[in-house]
mmCIF file of C-alpha atoms and ligand atoms in Angstrom:
data_model
loop_
_atom_site.group_PDB
_atom_site.id
_atom_site.type_symbol
_atom_site.label_atom_id
_atom_site.label_comp_id
_atom_site.label_asym_id
_atom_site.label_seq_id
_atom_site.Cartn_x
_atom_site.Cartn_y
_atom_site.Cartn_z
ATOM 1 C CA MET A 1 20.153 26.229 -12.416
ATOM 2 C CA HIS A 2 20.952 23.833 -9.461
ATOM 3 C CA TYR A 3 19.768 20.902 -10.508
ATOM 4 C CA ILE A 4 18.493 17.806 -8.205
ATOM 5 C CA ASP A 5 18.052 13.844 -8.763
ATOM 6 C CA PRO A 6 14.391 12.922 -7.552
ATOM 7 C CA PHE A 7 14.082 11.168 -4.911
ATOM 8 C CA TYR A 8 11.587 9.461 -2.024
ATOM 9 C CA ARG A 9 11.449 11.482 1.450
ATOM 10 C CA TYR A 10 9.998 9.457 4.384
ATOM 11 C CA ASP A 11 8.908 10.963 7.307
ATOM 12 C CA LEU A 12 10.422 8.012 9.990
ATOM 13 C CA THR A 13 8.392 10.376 12.671
ATOM 14 C CA LEU A 14 5.293 10.415 11.373
ATOM 15 C CA LEU A 15 5.465 6.567 10.756
ATOM 16 C CA GLU A 16 6.310 6.008 13.986
ATOM 17 C CA ARG A 17 3.441 7.716 15.337
ATOM 18 C CA THR A 18 1.076 6.053 12.616
ATOM 19 C CA ILE A 19 2.411 2.803 13.837
ATOM 20 C CA SER A 20 1.971 3.187 17.326
ATOM 21 C CA VAL A 21 -1.591 4.314 16.968
ATOM 22 C CA ALA A 22 -2.069 1.139 14.298
ATOM 23 C CA GLN A 23 -0.530 -1.252 17.071
ATOM 24 C CA ARG A 24 -2.757 0.298 20.320
ATOM 25 C CA GLU A 25 -5.865 0.420 18.852
ATOM 26 C CA ALA A 26 -5.262 -3.339 17.544
ATOM 27 C CA LYS A 27 -4.555 -4.647 20.666
ATOM 28 C CA MET A 28 -7.754 -2.902 22.100
ATOM 29 C CA ASN A 29 -9.134 -4.597 19.680
ATOM 30 C CA ASN A 30 -7.748 -8.371 20.439
ATOM 31 C CA ILE A 31 -6.326 -7.784 16.706
ATOM 32 C CA ALA A 32 -3.066 -8.924 15.303
ATOM 33 C CA LEU A 33 -1.589 -6.643 12.788
ATOM 34 C CA PHE A 34 0.729 -8.231 9.507
ATOM 35 C CA TYR A 35 1.861 -5.612 7.626
ATOM 36 C CA ALA A 36 1.443 -5.614 3.431
ATOM 37 C CA ILE A 37 4.981 -5.580 2.247
ATOM 38 C CA LYS A 38 3.836 -4.844 -1.147
ATOM 39 C CA ALA A 39 2.950 -1.188 0.117
ATOM 40 C CA ASN A 40 6.926 -0.462 1.038
ATOM 41 C CA HIS A 41 9.646 -2.803 1.387
ATOM 42 C CA GLU A 42 12.455 -0.569 2.265
ATOM 43 C CA PRO A 43 14.556 -1.495 5.329
ATOM 44 C CA GLU A 44 14.196 1.464 7.258
ATOM 45 C CA ILE A 45 10.514 1.539 7.133
ATOM 46 C CA LEU A 46 10.510 -2.930 8.041
ATOM 47 C CA GLU A 47 12.845 -1.534 10.724
ATOM 48 C CA LYS A 48 10.525 0.462 12.131
ATOM 49 C CA VAL A 49 7.645 -2.433 11.578
ATOM 50 C CA ARG A 50 9.636 -4.765 13.382
ATOM 51 C CA ALA A 51 9.558 -2.592 16.467
ATOM 52 C CA TYR A 52 6.394 -2.369 16.705
ATOM 53 C CA ASN A 53 6.140 -6.202 16.473
ATOM 54 C CA LEU A 54 3.907 -6.496 13.852
ATOM 55 C CA GLY A 55 4.238 -9.660 11.476
ATOM 56 C CA ILE A 56 3.912 -9.580 7.698
ATOM 57 C CA ASP A 57 1.729 -10.090 5.124
ATOM 58 C CA ALA A 58 3.682 -11.196 1.749
ATOM 59 C CA VAL A 59 2.292 -11.815 -1.893
ATOM 60 C CA SER A 60 5.688 -13.525 -3.128
ATOM 61 C CA GLY A 61 8.365 -15.501 -2.464
ATOM 62 C CA GLU A 62 10.943 -12.883 -2.956
ATOM 63 C CA GLU A 63 8.899 -10.950 0.139
ATOM 64 C CA ILE A 64 8.830 -13.679 2.258
ATOM 65 C CA LYS A 65 13.136 -13.853 1.658
ATOM 66 C CA HIS A 66 13.139 -10.172 2.074
ATOM 67 C CA SER A 67 11.284 -10.401 5.385
ATOM 68 C CA LEU A 68 13.115 -12.633 6.823
ATOM 69 C CA LYS A 69 16.756 -10.665 5.550
ATOM 70 C CA HIS A 70 15.230 -7.850 7.483
ATOM 71 C CA GLY A 71 14.570 -9.540 10.573
ATOM 72 C CA PHE A 72 11.254 -10.938 10.760
ATOM 73 C CA LYS A 73 10.995 -14.519 12.001
ATOM 74 C CA PRO A 74 8.992 -17.129 9.768
ATOM 75 C CA GLU A 75 6.045 -17.381 12.579
ATOM 76 C CA GLN A 76 5.530 -14.070 11.881
ATOM 77 C CA ILE A 77 4.646 -13.872 8.231
ATOM 78 C CA VAL A 78 1.450 -15.315 6.201
ATOM 79 C CA PHE A 79 1.478 -15.660 2.418
ATOM 80 C CA ALA A 80 -1.512 -15.083 0.437
ATOM 81 C CA GLY A 81 -1.245 -14.974 -3.779
ATOM 82 C CA SER A 82 -3.805 -16.133 -6.444
ATOM 83 C CA GLY A 83 -0.844 -17.058 -8.568
ATOM 84 C CA LYS A 84 1.773 -18.793 -6.582
ATOM 85 C CA THR A 85 4.287 -20.655 -8.083
ATOM 86 C CA TYR A 86 5.296 -24.471 -7.155
ATOM 87 C CA LYS A 87 8.781 -23.150 -6.090
ATOM 88 C CA GLU A 88 7.299 -20.077 -3.980
ATOM 89 C CA ILE A 89 4.814 -22.511 -1.653
ATOM 90 C CA GLU A 90 8.033 -25.061 -1.848
ATOM 91 C CA TYR A 91 10.002 -21.871 -0.415
ATOM 92 C CA ALA A 92 7.089 -20.785 2.220
ATOM 93 C CA LEU A 93 6.524 -24.552 3.579
ATOM 94 C CA PHE A 94 10.622 -24.670 4.129
ATOM 95 C CA GLU A 95 10.903 -22.038 6.192
ATOM 96 C CA ASN A 96 7.643 -22.846 8.320
ATOM 97 C CA ILE A 97 6.077 -19.751 7.669
ATOM 98 C CA ARG A 98 2.610 -19.352 9.982
ATOM 99 C CA ILE A 99 0.251 -19.530 7.271
ATOM 100 C CA ILE A 100 -0.348 -19.943 3.604
ATOM 101 C CA HIS A 101 -3.370 -18.291 2.698
ATOM 102 C CA CYS A 102 -4.724 -20.934 -0.363
ATOM 103 C CA GLU A 103 -6.628 -19.451 -3.479
ATOM 104 C CA SER A 104 -7.404 -21.998 -4.942
ATOM 105 C CA VAL A 105 -8.797 -26.112 -4.731
ATOM 106 C CA GLU A 106 -6.110 -27.166 -6.863
ATOM 107 C CA GLU A 107 -3.431 -25.041 -5.129
ATOM 108 C CA PHE A 108 -4.219 -26.651 -1.742
ATOM 109 C CA TYR A 109 -4.019 -30.272 -3.356
ATOM 110 C CA LEU A 110 -0.396 -28.962 -3.943
ATOM 111 C CA ILE A 111 0.091 -27.203 -0.529
ATOM 112 C CA GLN A 112 -0.981 -30.591 1.239
ATOM 113 C CA ASN A 113 0.958 -32.541 -0.255
ATOM 114 C CA LEU A 114 4.460 -30.523 -0.136
ATOM 115 C CA ARG A 115 3.861 -29.848 3.541
ATOM 116 C CA LYS A 116 3.672 -33.828 3.975
ATOM 117 C CA LYS A 117 6.579 -33.965 2.036
ATOM 118 C CA LEU A 118 8.796 -31.563 3.735
ATOM 119 C CA ASN A 119 7.322 -31.985 7.428
ATOM 120 C CA SER A 120 6.253 -28.390 7.355
ATOM 121 C CA THR A 121 4.520 -26.677 10.357
ATOM 122 C CA THR A 122 2.514 -23.813 8.546
ATOM 123 C CA GLN A 123 -0.775 -23.718 8.833
ATOM 124 C CA VAL A 124 -3.482 -23.358 5.721
ATOM 125 C CA ALA A 125 -5.993 -20.966 5.778
ATOM 126 C CA LEU A 126 -8.033 -20.483 2.887
ATOM 127 C CA ARG A 127 -8.730 -17.210 1.058
ATOM 128 C CA LEU A 128 -12.443 -16.563 1.094
ATOM 129 C CA ASN A 129 -13.521 -14.742 -1.881
ATOM 130 C CA PRO A 130 -17.286 -13.508 -0.578
ATOM 131 C CA ASP A 131 -18.356 -12.149 -3.795
ATOM 132 C CA PHE A 132 -18.876 -8.203 -1.771
ATOM 133 C CA LYS A 133 -19.020 -5.265 -4.009
ATOM 134 C CA ILE A 134 -17.079 -2.117 -2.444
ATOM 135 C CA ASP A 135 -16.603 1.375 -3.657
ATOM 136 C CA THR A 136 -13.488 1.889 -4.781
ATOM 137 C CA PHE A 137 -11.226 2.044 -7.966
ATOM 138 C CA ASP A 138 -12.350 -1.253 -9.704
ATOM 139 C CA LYS A 139 -8.617 -2.109 -10.331
ATOM 140 C CA ILE A 140 -8.233 -2.621 -6.663
ATOM 141 C CA SER A 141 -10.915 -4.241 -6.119
ATOM 142 C CA THR A 142 -10.512 -7.527 -5.696
ATOM 143 C CA GLY A 143 -13.638 -9.398 -3.159
ATOM 144 C CA GLU A 144 -16.058 -10.508 -6.092
ATOM 145 C CA ASN A 145 -16.351 -13.284 -7.459
ATOM 146 C CA THR A 146 -15.501 -12.292 -10.802
ATOM 147 C CA HIS A 147 -12.006 -11.416 -9.666
ATOM 148 C CA LYS A 148 -9.233 -13.515 -9.803
ATOM 149 C CA PHE A 149 -8.690 -13.818 -5.929
ATOM 150 C CA GLY A 150 -9.829 -16.859 -3.313
ATOM 151 C CA VAL A 151 -11.995 -19.772 -3.224
ATOM 152 C CA THR A 152 -15.653 -19.339 -3.670
ATOM 153 C CA GLU A 153 -18.318 -20.038 -1.063
ATOM 154 C CA ALA A 154 -19.200 -23.565 -2.674
ATOM 155 C CA GLU A 155 -15.716 -24.478 -3.109
ATOM 156 C CA SER A 156 -14.820 -23.655 0.752
ATOM 157 C CA VAL A 157 -17.679 -25.839 1.691
ATOM 158 C CA LYS A 158 -16.262 -28.783 0.052
ATOM 159 C CA LEU A 159 -13.041 -28.146 1.261
ATOM 160 C CA ILE A 160 -14.196 -28.005 5.028
ATOM 161 C CA SER A 161 -16.480 -30.324 4.885
ATOM 162 C CA GLU A 162 -13.486 -32.699 3.858
ATOM 163 C CA TYR A 163 -10.481 -31.333 5.370
ATOM 164 C CA GLY A 164 -12.073 -29.353 8.264
ATOM 165 C CA ASN A 165 -9.402 -30.173 10.819
ATOM 166 C CA GLU A 166 -6.863 -29.105 8.526
ATOM 167 C CA ILE A 167 -7.487 -25.771 7.626
ATOM 168 C CA ILE A 168 -7.161 -23.219 10.514
ATOM 169 C CA GLY A 169 -9.455 -20.863 9.455
ATOM 170 C CA PHE A 170 -9.841 -18.025 6.515
ATOM 171 C CA HIS A 171 -8.359 -15.163 5.019
ATOM 172 C CA VAL A 172 -10.266 -12.106 3.434
ATOM 173 C CA HIS A 173 -9.151 -8.935 1.200
ATOM 174 C CA VAL A 174 -11.568 -7.204 -0.635
ATOM 175 C CA GLY A 175 -10.236 -4.085 -1.947
ATOM 176 C CA SER A 176 -8.143 -1.089 -1.089
ATOM 177 C CA GLN A 177 -8.470 2.254 -0.589
ATOM 178 C CA ILE A 178 -11.931 1.951 1.150
ATOM 179 C CA GLU A 179 -12.871 5.201 2.415
ATOM 180 C CA ASN A 180 -16.356 4.603 3.650
ATOM 181 C CA LEU A 181 -15.962 2.618 6.940
ATOM 182 C CA GLU A 182 -19.567 1.228 6.742
ATOM 183 C CA TYR A 183 -18.219 -1.335 3.895
ATOM 184 C CA PHE A 184 -16.247 -2.447 6.575
ATOM 185 C CA LYS A 185 -19.155 -2.925 8.825
ATOM 186 C CA SER A 186 -21.181 -4.385 5.661
ATOM 187 C CA LEU A 187 -18.115 -6.308 5.356
ATOM 188 C CA SER A 188 -18.384 -8.012 8.684
ATOM 189 C CA LYS A 189 -21.869 -8.791 8.689
ATOM 190 C CA HIS A 190 -21.229 -10.367 5.598
ATOM 191 C CA ILE A 191 -18.906 -12.803 6.690
ATOM 192 C CA ALA A 192 -20.140 -13.493 10.175
ATOM 193 C CA ASN A 193 -23.681 -14.717 7.913
ATOM 194 C CA LEU A 194 -21.180 -16.767 5.671
ATOM 195 C CA LEU A 195 -19.088 -18.036 8.534
ATOM 196 C CA ASP A 196 -22.573 -18.907 10.215
ATOM 197 C CA ARG A 197 -23.608 -21.864 7.276
ATOM 198 C CA PHE A 198 -20.414 -23.599 8.324
ATOM 199 C CA THR A 199 -22.245 -25.750 10.910
ATOM 200 C CA ASN A 200 -19.300 -27.964 12.348
ATOM 201 C CA TYR A 201 -16.652 -25.688 11.789
ATOM 202 C CA HIS A 202 -15.268 -22.695 13.925
ATOM 203 C CA PRO A 203 -12.256 -20.853 12.431
ATOM 204 C CA ALA A 204 -9.458 -20.653 14.713
ATOM 205 C CA TYR A 205 -8.017 -18.019 12.916
ATOM 206 C CA LEU A 206 -10.062 -15.231 10.699
ATOM 207 C CA ASN A 207 -7.998 -12.491 8.776
ATOM 208 C CA LEU A 208 -10.024 -9.774 7.436
ATOM 209 C CA GLY A 209 -7.259 -7.999 4.931
ATOM 210 C CA GLY A 210 -6.184 -4.563 4.680
ATOM 211 C CA GLY A 211 -8.115 -1.793 2.548
ATOM 212 C CA LEU A 212 -7.889 1.234 5.201
ATOM 213 C CA SER A 213 -8.269 4.538 3.036
ATOM 214 C CA ILE A 214 -5.515 7.522 3.809
ATOM 215 C CA ASN A 215 -6.717 11.114 2.830
ATOM 216 C CA TYR A 216 -4.693 11.960 -0.675
ATOM 217 C CA LYS A 217 -6.985 15.530 -0.717
ATOM 218 C CA GLU A 218 -5.912 16.483 2.734
ATOM 219 C CA PRO A 219 -2.535 14.289 4.012
ATOM 220 C CA LYS A 220 -1.392 17.292 6.274
ATOM 221 C CA LYS A 221 -4.408 17.894 7.859
ATOM 222 C CA PHE A 222 -5.093 13.603 8.115
ATOM 223 C CA PRO A 223 -1.795 12.279 8.551
ATOM 224 C CA VAL A 224 -2.927 9.464 10.669
ATOM 225 C CA PRO A 225 -6.161 7.515 9.282
ATOM 226 C CA ASP A 226 -9.080 6.190 11.550
ATOM 227 C CA PHE A 227 -7.851 3.067 12.529
ATOM 228 C CA LYS A 228 -9.922 3.378 15.615
ATOM 229 C CA GLY A 229 -13.170 3.495 13.390
ATOM 230 C CA TRP A 230 -11.692 0.790 11.050
ATOM 231 C CA MET A 231 -10.912 -1.607 14.024
ATOM 232 C CA SER A 232 -14.511 -1.082 15.437
ATOM 233 C CA ALA A 233 -16.068 -1.435 12.096
ATOM 234 C CA ILE A 234 -14.741 -4.845 11.886
ATOM 235 C CA ARG A 235 -15.612 -5.983 15.116
ATOM 236 C CA THR A 236 -19.072 -4.772 14.971
ATOM 237 C CA TYR A 237 -20.452 -8.276 13.780
ATOM 238 C CA LEU A 238 -17.209 -10.247 14.837
ATOM 239 C CA PRO A 239 -16.971 -9.707 18.430
ATOM 240 C CA GLU A 240 -14.370 -11.063 20.957
ATOM 241 C CA SER A 241 -16.970 -13.349 22.473
ATOM 242 C CA LYS A 242 -17.201 -15.012 19.006
ATOM 243 C CA PHE A 243 -13.778 -14.651 17.490
ATOM 244 C CA PRO A 244 -11.264 -13.939 20.496
ATOM 245 C CA THR A 245 -8.254 -13.049 17.984
ATOM 246 C CA LEU A 246 -8.796 -11.609 14.449
ATOM 247 C CA ALA A 247 -5.979 -10.302 11.984
ATOM 248 C CA LEU A 248 -5.912 -7.485 9.385
ATOM 249 C CA GLU A 249 -3.376 -6.385 6.836
ATOM 250 C CA PRO A 250 -2.703 -3.090 6.712
ATOM 251 C CA GLY A 251 -0.545 -1.664 4.178
ATOM 252 C CA ARG A 252 -1.399 1.822 2.374
ATOM 253 C CA SER A 253 -2.902 2.996 5.881
ATOM 254 C CA LEU A 254 0.529 2.303 7.835
ATOM 255 C CA VAL A 255 2.797 4.137 4.885
ATOM 256 C CA GLY A 256 0.946 6.269 2.883
ATOM 257 C CA GLN A 257 1.428 9.412 4.356
ATOM 258 C CA CYS A 258 4.899 9.372 5.371
ATOM 259 C CA GLY A 259 6.041 9.533 1.913
ATOM 260 C CA LYS A 260 6.770 12.161 -0.357
ATOM 261 C CA LEU A 261 8.128 12.256 -4.021
ATOM 262 C CA ILE A 262 10.827 15.066 -4.578
ATOM 263 C CA ALA A 263 11.246 16.918 -8.266
ATOM 264 C CA GLN A 264 12.042 19.240 -9.769
ATOM 265 C CA VAL A 265 10.235 21.351 -12.666
ATOM 266 C CA GLN A 266 12.707 20.889 -15.587
ATOM 267 C CA TYR A 267 10.561 22.518 -18.534
ATOM 268 C CA ILE A 268 7.844 24.858 -18.846
ATOM 269 C CA LYS A 269 5.512 24.565 -22.082
ATOM 270 C CA GLU A 270 2.798 26.226 -23.457
ATOM 271 C CA ARG A 271 0.911 24.412 -26.211
ATOM 272 C CA ASN A 272 -2.706 25.701 -27.221
ATOM 273 C CA ASN A 273 -3.406 27.862 -23.469
ATOM 274 C CA CYS A 274 -2.321 24.785 -21.890
ATOM 275 C CA LYS A 275 1.130 24.968 -20.075
ATOM 276 C CA ILE A 276 2.782 21.971 -19.087
ATOM 277 C CA ALA A 277 5.314 21.632 -16.230
ATOM 278 C CA LEU A 278 7.797 18.688 -17.297
ATOM 279 C CA LEU A 279 9.014 17.038 -13.984
ATOM 280 C CA ASN A 280 12.083 15.446 -13.932
ATOM 281 C CA ALA A 281 10.289 12.113 -11.880
ATOM 282 C CA GLY A 282 7.091 10.459 -13.714
ATOM 283 C CA MET A 283 5.498 7.147 -14.098
ATOM 284 C CA SER A 284 8.758 5.167 -13.385
ATOM 285 C CA ALA A 285 8.801 6.046 -9.895
ATOM 286 C CA LEU A 286 5.381 7.077 -9.246
ATOM 287 C CA LEU A 287 2.914 4.954 -11.402
ATOM 288 C CA ARG A 288 -0.494 5.285 -9.634
ATOM 289 C CA PRO A 289 -1.581 8.378 -11.029
ATOM 290 C CA MET A 290 -1.205 6.783 -14.915
ATOM 291 C CA LEU A 291 -2.357 3.524 -13.876
ATOM 292 C CA TYR A 292 -5.761 4.057 -11.705
ATOM 293 C CA GLY A 293 -6.144 7.759 -12.375
ATOM 294 C CA ALA A 294 -5.222 8.464 -8.467
ATOM 295 C CA TYR A 295 -4.895 11.986 -7.170
ATOM 296 C CA HIS A 296 -1.523 12.832 -5.421
ATOM 297 C CA LYS A 297 -1.577 16.266 -3.733
ATOM 298 C CA VAL A 298 1.106 18.128 -5.456
ATOM 299 C CA THR A 299 3.113 21.341 -3.971
ATOM 300 C CA THR A 300 5.496 23.775 -4.284
ATOM 301 C CA LEU A 301 7.766 25.754 -2.066
ATOM 302 C CA ASN A 302 7.206 28.536 -3.981
ATOM 303 C CA ALA A 303 6.126 31.453 -1.761
ATOM 304 C CA SER A 304 4.245 32.945 -4.610
ATOM 305 C CA PHE A 305 1.064 34.488 -4.300
ATOM 306 C CA GLU A 306 0.074 33.896 -7.566
ATOM 307 C CA PHE A 307 -1.440 31.176 -9.013
ATOM 308 C CA ASP A 308 -1.551 29.150 -12.306
ATOM 309 C CA THR A 309 -3.002 25.663 -13.952
ATOM 310 C CA TYR A 310 -0.619 23.351 -15.496
ATOM 311 C CA LYS A 311 -0.200 19.686 -16.724
ATOM 312 C CA ILE A 312 2.441 17.875 -14.404
ATOM 313 C CA ALA A 313 3.867 15.778 -16.552
ATOM 314 C CA GLY A 314 6.907 13.610 -16.321
ATOM 315 C CA PRO A 315 9.450 12.435 -18.227
ATOM 316 C CA SER A 316 8.598 9.143 -19.992
ATOM 317 C CA CYS A 317 8.059 8.235 -23.445
ATOM 318 C CA GLU A 318 4.455 8.112 -22.995
ATOM 319 C CA SER A 319 1.842 10.485 -23.486
ATOM 320 C CA THR A 320 0.036 9.327 -20.154
ATOM 321 C CA ASP A 321 3.026 10.045 -18.103
ATOM 322 C CA VAL A 322 1.348 12.547 -16.969
ATOM 323 C CA PHE A 323 0.287 13.410 -12.884
ATOM 324 C CA HIS A 324 -2.518 15.959 -13.566
ATOM 325 C CA GLU A 325 -4.390 17.320 -16.607
ATOM 326 C CA ASN A 326 -5.246 20.884 -15.294
ATOM 327 C CA TYR A 327 -3.866 21.489 -12.008
ATOM 328 C CA THR A 328 -3.884 24.890 -10.282
ATOM 329 C CA ILE A 329 -0.865 25.101 -8.448
ATOM 330 C CA GLU A 330 1.273 28.386 -7.337
ATOM 331 C CA LYS A 331 2.896 29.710 -10.541
ATOM 332 C CA LEU A 332 5.785 27.366 -11.436
ATOM 333 C CA PHE A 333 9.465 28.220 -12.284
ATOM 334 C CA VAL A 334 11.807 26.088 -13.924
ATOM 335 C CA GLY A 335 14.060 24.736 -11.045
ATOM 336 C CA ASP A 336 11.464 24.715 -8.868
ATOM 337 C CA ILE A 337 11.134 21.630 -6.156
ATOM 338 C CA VAL A 338 7.550 20.362 -5.924
ATOM 339 C CA GLU A 339 6.621 17.560 -3.463
ATOM 340 C CA ILE A 340 4.218 14.947 -4.560
ATOM 341 C CA HIS A 341 2.261 13.844 -1.654
ATOM 342 C CA SER A 342 1.044 10.613 -0.160
ATOM 343 C CA THR A 343 3.245 8.375 -1.982
ATOM 344 C CA GLY A 344 4.926 6.439 0.975
ATOM 345 C CA ALA A 345 2.433 3.372 -0.368
ATOM 346 C CA TYR A 346 2.527 1.838 -3.640
ATOM 347 C CA GLY A 347 5.103 4.326 -4.667
ATOM 348 C CA SER A 348 8.931 3.013 -4.486
ATOM 349 C CA SER A 349 7.550 -0.690 -4.295
ATOM 350 C CA MET A 350 6.173 0.258 -7.743
ATOM 351 C CA GLN A 351 8.759 1.838 -9.545
ATOM 352 C CA LEU A 352 9.215 0.811 -13.220
ATOM 353 C CA ASN A 353 12.832 0.486 -15.181
ATOM 354 C CA TYR A 354 11.096 1.278 -18.645
ATOM 355 C CA ASN A 355 13.104 3.497 -20.233
ATOM 356 C CA LEU A 356 15.613 2.042 -18.641
ATOM 357 C CA LYS A 357 14.860 4.718 -15.738
ATOM 358 C CA GLN A 358 16.669 2.884 -12.362
ATOM 359 C CA ALA A 359 15.327 3.344 -9.360
ATOM 360 C CA ILE A 360 15.629 6.853 -7.526
ATOM 361 C CA ALA A 361 17.003 7.159 -3.970
ATOM 362 C CA LYS A 362 15.692 7.350 -0.922
ATOM 363 C CA LYS A 363 16.056 9.557 2.257
ATOM 364 C CA PHE A 364 15.067 9.160 5.489
ATOM 365 C CA ILE A 365 14.247 12.273 8.031
ATOM 366 C CA THR A 366 13.019 11.537 11.704
ATOM 367 C CA GLN A 367 11.164 14.440 12.329
ATOM 368 C CA SER A 368 8.833 16.110 10.336
ATOM 369 C CA THR A 369 11.033 19.219 9.166
ATOM 370 C CA GLN A 370 11.460 20.509 5.740
ATOM 371 C CA THR A 371 15.108 20.909 6.196
ATOM 372 C CA ILE A 372 16.515 19.024 3.210
ATOM 373 C CA ILE A 373 14.188 20.317 0.664
ATOM 374 C CA LYS A 374 14.263 24.096 2.108
ATOM 375 C CA CYS A 375 17.833 24.005 1.741
ATOM 376 C CA THR A 376 17.453 22.142 -1.911
ATOM 377 C CA HIS A 377 14.900 24.857 -2.935
ATOM 378 C CA GLU A 378 16.939 27.791 -1.599
ATOM 379 C CA LYS A 379 19.972 26.714 -3.665
ATOM 380 C CA ALA A 380 17.798 26.630 -6.492
ATOM 381 C CA ALA A 381 15.874 29.540 -5.640
ATOM 382 C CA SER A 382 19.183 31.902 -5.480
ATOM 383 C CA SER A 383 20.687 29.945 -9.249
ATOM 384 C CA ARG A 384 17.320 31.146 -10.862
ATOM 385 C CA LYS A 385 17.792 34.871 -9.545
ATOM 386 C CA LYS A 386 22.193 34.477 -10.963
ATOM 387 C CA VAL A 387 20.115 33.621 -14.259
ATOM 388 C CA PRO A 388 16.894 35.247 -14.960
ATOM 389 C CA ASN A 389 16.598 34.024 -18.657
ATOM 390 C CA LEU A 390 16.132 30.734 -16.737
ATOM 391 C CA ARG A 391 13.177 32.023 -14.772
ATOM 392 C CA THR A 392 10.657 30.790 -17.321
ATOM 393 C CA SER A 393 7.541 32.131 -16.138
ATOM 394 C CA ILE A 394 4.967 31.586 -19.276
HETATM 395 N N1 LLP B 1 -3.685 -7.732 1.905
HETATM 396 C C1 LLP B 1 -3.620 -8.138 0.353
HETATM 397 C C2 LLP B 1 -4.279 -9.966 1.037
HETATM 398 C C3 LLP B 1 -3.836 -7.509 -0.376
HETATM 399 O O1 LLP B 1 -3.695 -8.107 -1.348
HETATM 400 C C4 LLP B 1 -3.519 -5.945 -0.217
HETATM 401 C C5 LLP B 1 -3.231 -5.313 -1.297
HETATM 402 C C6 LLP B 1 -3.177 -5.739 1.079
HETATM 403 C C7 LLP B 1 -3.577 -6.714 1.851
HETATM 404 C C8 LLP B 1 -2.891 -4.176 2.005
HETATM 405 O O2 LLP B 1 -3.815 -3.481 1.517
HETATM 406 P P1 LLP B 1 -4.269 -1.888 1.937
HETATM 407 O O3 LLP B 1 -4.018 -1.959 3.468
HETATM 408 O O4 LLP B 1 -2.631 -1.374 1.701
HETATM 409 O O5 LLP B 1 -5.130 -1.438 1.258
HETATM 410 N N2 LLP B 1 -1.330 -1.059 -5.874
HETATM 411 C C9 LLP B 1 -2.638 -0.274 -5.289
HETATM 412 C C10 LLP B 1 -2.950 -0.939 -4.389
HETATM 413 C C11 LLP B 1 -3.255 -2.880 -4.920
HETATM 414 C C12 LLP B 1 -3.466 -3.595 -3.034
HETATM 415 C C13 LLP B 1 -2.998 -4.855 -2.994
HETATM 416 N N3 LLP B 1 -3.435 -5.440 -2.243
HETATM 417 C C14 LLP B 1 -2.526 1.411 -4.992
HETATM 418 O O6 LLP B 1 -1.373 1.811 -5.632
HETATM 419 O O7 LLP B 1 -3.567 1.647 -5.065
#
């Protein structure tokens, strides 16, 4: 059999198309975009983000450092994070990044002290926790007041009344993979109402974070998310007349659909009528299904017209290392190459080192051809023919 190592494959042509649509819509709505680098920090991806003049939303000192290293200017970087360390705040202020999104009262005092000490030009905005419920996985929702993120409305009222002239505005991020655009409309209403309560304060800066979903079920049909719908929903109650410039921080929506995890079927087993296809990539390469129960479409390049149902699992020493429990797909054979779709966001950036697994390779292609995969698959298929007993179809 012809073995291949698993790898992430990124379609830079699709990435570029996605960023250009997002940036076009943003310009039409007077919205500044900061890419949430946590979604994917590969240098080739960042190069495209930079080419379209987006800024960076960082959530750690290392993300700031990485962004600077890859050509972003300090004034293009904003910095959030519910538990920023003293060192990270000091570093951000020392580098004079654009804005720190402050997430607690204690952090505010720390930033103020260090800012003066370092004579930093970095400005401060408050990350407001709006206590707003959305419909997504609980584990990726962030805007209710039981969540650890941001300052409460009462805390922000107090800080603004005392230090309003030193606070440039507000940052809000209520969660990720929000499918229903109506939520963004009601979020914009909620924030507009909340801001009305600040009588003598008008924020010069208002950033509503990320959250736009991608279509995990039909990635081919919906390669570019609905940026237009998202931005006009956000603008519904926050019009340009009142807020000439808004900011957003897309992560998943920019990079999610351009990435695929390519893996190979290593073994096929049968247990009590359950067929298990064991891949050579699992939770250390892609954690989302195991961590959140997230769905990623899996396809094979096998031209079989027969279908079967499998548990699709990875190689880690954990029973939870399973992508799908009962997944119907073209009949799988040992050696087949499978594509795990929509893995450009929170895939490679969340890789684990568990079992001492090393980060897997990344390949970048510039047109939407399947060349690499086709070649590899053809090799795999031809060696399957030569060694018929390896064609383990159950
Ligand atoms: N801004 C802030 C402050 C954030 O915390 C995030 C994501 C974003 C922007 C970007 O949100 P997006 O556009 O990607 O929805 N690991 C999880 C997602 C965690 C999102 C964390 N924050 C997953 O794999 O679904």
